[in-house]
């Protein structure tokens, strides 16, 4: 008598969300529920980072009394998805790190690697703010601006895994210099880094270094040192998201990332501007929403990629 094939289906995976500052590790089940999680500051050295990930994974599994035979992992890009290599991670100072195979060797199981924005998009599409959407466009508003598209249950990677670099669309011809070397990228105007730079240029250092929350509050209050450039930055963000929306025709657009903590200040205006720029083709205002998974989107999404094979091609290593 053959075994029920459902018994063979994996029901648990490690989800690993490696960020430039912090790393989160979780155990996620096949319904997208986080069973356990932990986090730690990301070690700057790749071998030390992998060792810390292995310790965290093994401890979580031991505490939960479970055996886990697969893992998904998100990392800052750009990545070589076929080879599982971090081509460059500026915040960590990494270049050419074969991260997927290093983690697979440490854990003794297959690992699926994807970029952090794609992983978060997959999590939201699976069990978050886009679970009933056909095409989800995710925008991460953090130190930089990332993007991801999940269509029909699969991450859209492009030919080389570089698709949907939302923050590096050139919106302003010959505009501000971006960290990528181009001029006029969205991310050079609206991102945690760009807000800091523009605040330094206009407010200077006489008020200390204002937090992003304080900058949004000063914008809302009409502060003449902040309002003009913040308004321009928000307009540029709306243009970039709307342009991606016109190209991918999403029925849900989801915003996440640290800057969305000030969503009550800029969210309504941003949604209006996106709807206006997309015209009748786009999702209307009710389809443009905040994350439901918040900071857990990465571990849920990466585990989902490992459990459900949401990638567009084989990218596993064992
Ligand atoms: Zn750029």
JSON list of C-alpha atoms and ligand atoms in Angstrom, two decimals, residues 167-168 178 180 182 185, ligand 1:
[
{"chain": "A", "resi": 167, "resn": "UNK", "atom": "CA", "xyz": [13.77, 52.73, -6.20]},
{"chain": "A", "resi": 168, "resn": "UNK", "atom": "CA", "xyz": [16.11, 52.95, -9.17]},
{"chain": "A", "resi": 178, "resn": "UNK", "atom": "CA", "xyz": [21.76, 58.06, -6.30]},
{"chain": "A", "resi": 180, "resn": "UNK", "atom": "CA", "xyz": [23.66, 53.30, -7.57]},
{"chain": "A", "resi": 182, "resn": "UNK", "atom": "CA", "xyz": [22.71, 57.12, -11.69]},
{"chain": "A", "resi": 185, "resn": "UNK", "atom": "CA", "xyz": [16.36, 57.82, -9.14]},
{"chain": "B", "resi": 1, "resn": "LIG", "atom": "ZN1", "xyz": [19.55, 54.53, -8.19]}
]
